[in-house]
Amino acid sequence: MAFDHRPQDFDEARRDVGLSQDELWMRYFALGGAAMPTEFEAYLAGALSPAPGERDILVHALNERSMELGSDRRWRYADEP
């Protein structure tokens, strides 16, 4: 099941999948995310909106964790309707 979200919902999504900010950043960075920790925190807080590619990497990190937990919750990628 896919969910729409606003940029400020990233921190809520992070909590939903049981990751600390540092754990999520490490997953995001391992997938190729370019934001440094301070910028990444601003994404989570909704103070900055990531570019579509960076947003998709963040969404992918959240979706991977959700799948690890056996949840059907998914967040939408930028090109999904």
PDB file of C-alpha atoms in Angstrom:
ATOM      1  CA  MET A   1       0.000   0.000   0.000  1.00  0.00           C
ATOM      2  CA  ALA A   2       1.539   3.309  -1.078  1.00  0.00           C
ATOM      3  CA  PHE A   3       1.118   6.543   0.822  1.00  0.00           C
ATOM      4  CA  ASP A   4       1.416  10.129  -0.319  1.00  0.00           C
ATOM      5  CA  HIS A   5       3.331  12.406   1.968  1.00  0.00           C
ATOM      6  CA  ARG A   6       4.436  15.950   2.483  1.00  0.00           C
ATOM      7  CA  PRO A   7       8.135  16.676   3.035  1.00  0.00           C
ATOM      8  CA  GLN A   8       7.547  17.224   6.751  1.00  0.00           C
ATOM      9  CA  ASP A   9       6.174  13.689   6.999  1.00  0.00           C
ATOM     10  CA  PHE A  10       9.617  12.154   6.488  1.00  0.00           C
ATOM     11  CA  ASP A  11      10.363  12.293  10.206  1.00  0.00           C
ATOM     12  CA  GLU A  12       7.041  10.626  10.989  1.00  0.00           C
ATOM     13  CA  ALA A  13       7.858   7.938   8.409  1.00  0.00           C
ATOM     14  CA  ARG A  14      11.270   7.476  10.043  1.00  0.00           C
ATOM     15  CA  ARG A  15       9.614   6.883  13.391  1.00  0.00           C
ATOM     16  CA  ASP A  16       7.063   4.526  11.792  1.00  0.00           C
ATOM     17  CA  VAL A  17       9.858   2.249  10.560  1.00  0.00           C
ATOM     18  CA  GLY A  18      11.755   2.436  13.838  1.00  0.00           C
ATOM     19  CA  LEU A  19      14.949   4.145  12.715  1.00  0.00           C
ATOM     20  CA  SER A  20      16.927   6.895  14.397  1.00  0.00           C
ATOM     21  CA  GLN A  21      17.879   9.898  12.268  1.00  0.00           C
ATOM     22  CA  ASP A  22      21.439   8.586  12.086  1.00  0.00           C
ATOM     23  CA  GLU A  23      20.324   5.099  11.026  1.00  0.00           C
ATOM     24  CA  LEU A  24      18.108   6.486   8.282  1.00  0.00           C
ATOM     25  CA  TRP A  25      20.850   8.833   7.085  1.00  0.00           C
ATOM     26  CA  MET A  26      23.311   5.918   6.877  1.00  0.00           C
ATOM     27  CA  ARG A  27      20.829   3.923   4.772  1.00  0.00           C
ATOM     28  CA  TYR A  28      20.107   6.960   2.586  1.00  0.00           C
ATOM     29  CA  PHE A  29      23.830   7.705   2.161  1.00  0.00           C
ATOM     30  CA  ALA A  30      24.607   4.030   1.344  1.00  0.00           C
ATOM     31  CA  LEU A  31      22.012   4.200  -1.450  1.00  0.00           C
ATOM     32  CA  GLY A  32      23.775   7.228  -2.971  1.00  0.00           C
ATOM     33  CA  GLY A  33      22.152  10.134  -1.134  1.00  0.00           C
ATOM     34  CA  ALA A  34      24.281  13.262  -1.258  1.00  0.00           C
ATOM     35  CA  ALA A  35      22.887  15.358   1.617  1.00  0.00           C
ATOM     36  CA  MET A  36      25.170  15.817   4.588  1.00  0.00           C
ATOM     37  CA  PRO A  37      23.646  15.134   8.024  1.00  0.00           C
ATOM     38  CA  THR A  38      22.575  18.749   8.695  1.00  0.00           C
ATOM     39  CA  GLU A  39      20.814  19.060   5.336  1.00  0.00           C
ATOM     40  CA  PHE A  40      19.273  15.615   5.815  1.00  0.00           C
ATOM     41  CA  GLU A  41      17.887  16.674   9.215  1.00  0.00           C
ATOM     42  CA  ALA A  42      16.301  19.677   7.490  1.00  0.00           C
ATOM     43  CA  TYR A  43      14.593  17.267   5.046  1.00  0.00           C
ATOM     44  CA  LEU A  44      13.198  15.299   7.982  1.00  0.00           C
ATOM     45  CA  ALA A  45      12.012  18.441   9.732  1.00  0.00           C
ATOM     46  CA  GLY A  46      10.349  19.757   6.565  1.00  0.00           C
ATOM     47  CA  ALA A  47      12.551  22.853   6.563  1.00  0.00           C
ATOM     48  CA  LEU A  48      14.037  21.881   3.160  1.00  0.00           C
ATOM     49  CA  SER A  49      12.478  19.915   0.332  1.00  0.00           C
ATOM     50  CA  PRO A  50      14.868  17.471  -1.271  1.00  0.00           C
ATOM     51  CA  ALA A  51      15.314  17.486  -5.041  1.00  0.00           C
ATOM     52  CA  PRO A  52      13.310  14.687  -6.703  1.00  0.00           C
ATOM     53  CA  GLY A  53      16.319  12.355  -6.974  1.00  0.00           C
ATOM     54  CA  GLU A  54      17.305  12.872  -3.344  1.00  0.00           C
ATOM     55  CA  ARG A  55      13.678  12.453  -2.292  1.00  0.00           C
ATOM     56  CA  ASP A  56      13.503   9.132  -4.139  1.00  0.00           C
ATOM     57  CA  ILE A  57      16.635   7.869  -2.389  1.00  0.00           C
ATOM     58  CA  LEU A  58      15.113   8.802   0.969  1.00  0.00           C
ATOM     59  CA  VAL A  59      11.823   7.139   0.011  1.00  0.00           C
ATOM     60  CA  HIS A  60      13.715   4.038  -1.101  1.00  0.00           C
ATOM     61  CA  ALA A  61      15.520   3.805   2.248  1.00  0.00           C
ATOM     62  CA  LEU A  62      12.164   4.055   4.057  1.00  0.00           C
ATOM     63  CA  ASN A  63      10.534   1.491   1.766  1.00  0.00           C
ATOM     64  CA  GLU A  64      13.406  -0.965   2.222  1.00  0.00           C
ATOM     65  CA  ARG A  65      13.105  -0.721   5.996  1.00  0.00           C
ATOM     66  CA  SER A  66       9.332  -1.134   5.798  1.00  0.00           C
ATOM     67  CA  MET A  67       9.812  -4.323   3.753  1.00  0.00           C
ATOM     68  CA  GLU A  68      12.376  -5.599   6.289  1.00  0.00           C
ATOM     69  CA  LEU A  69       9.710  -5.226   8.944  1.00  0.00           C
ATOM     70  CA  GLY A  70       7.191  -7.170   6.835  1.00  0.00           C
ATOM     71  CA  SER A  71       4.950  -4.126   6.456  1.00  0.00           C
ATOM     72  CA  ASP A  72       3.026  -3.358   3.279  1.00  0.00           C
ATOM     73  CA  ARG A  73       3.370   0.377   3.880  1.00  0.00           C
ATOM     74  CA  ARG A  74       5.206   2.133   1.047  1.00  0.00           C
ATOM     75  CA  TRP A  75       5.950   5.748   0.237  1.00  0.00           C
ATOM     76  CA  ARG A  76       5.612   6.986  -3.335  1.00  0.00           C
ATOM     77  CA  TYR A  77       8.519   7.819  -5.594  1.00  0.00           C
ATOM     78  CA  ALA A  78       8.517  11.145  -7.439  1.00  0.00           C
ATOM     79  CA  ASP A  79       7.409   9.622 -10.753  1.00  0.00           C
ATOM     80  CA  GLU A  80       4.525   7.587  -9.322  1.00  0.00           C
ATOM     81  CA  PRO A  81       0.977   8.860  -9.816  1.00  0.00           C
TER      82      PRO A  81
END
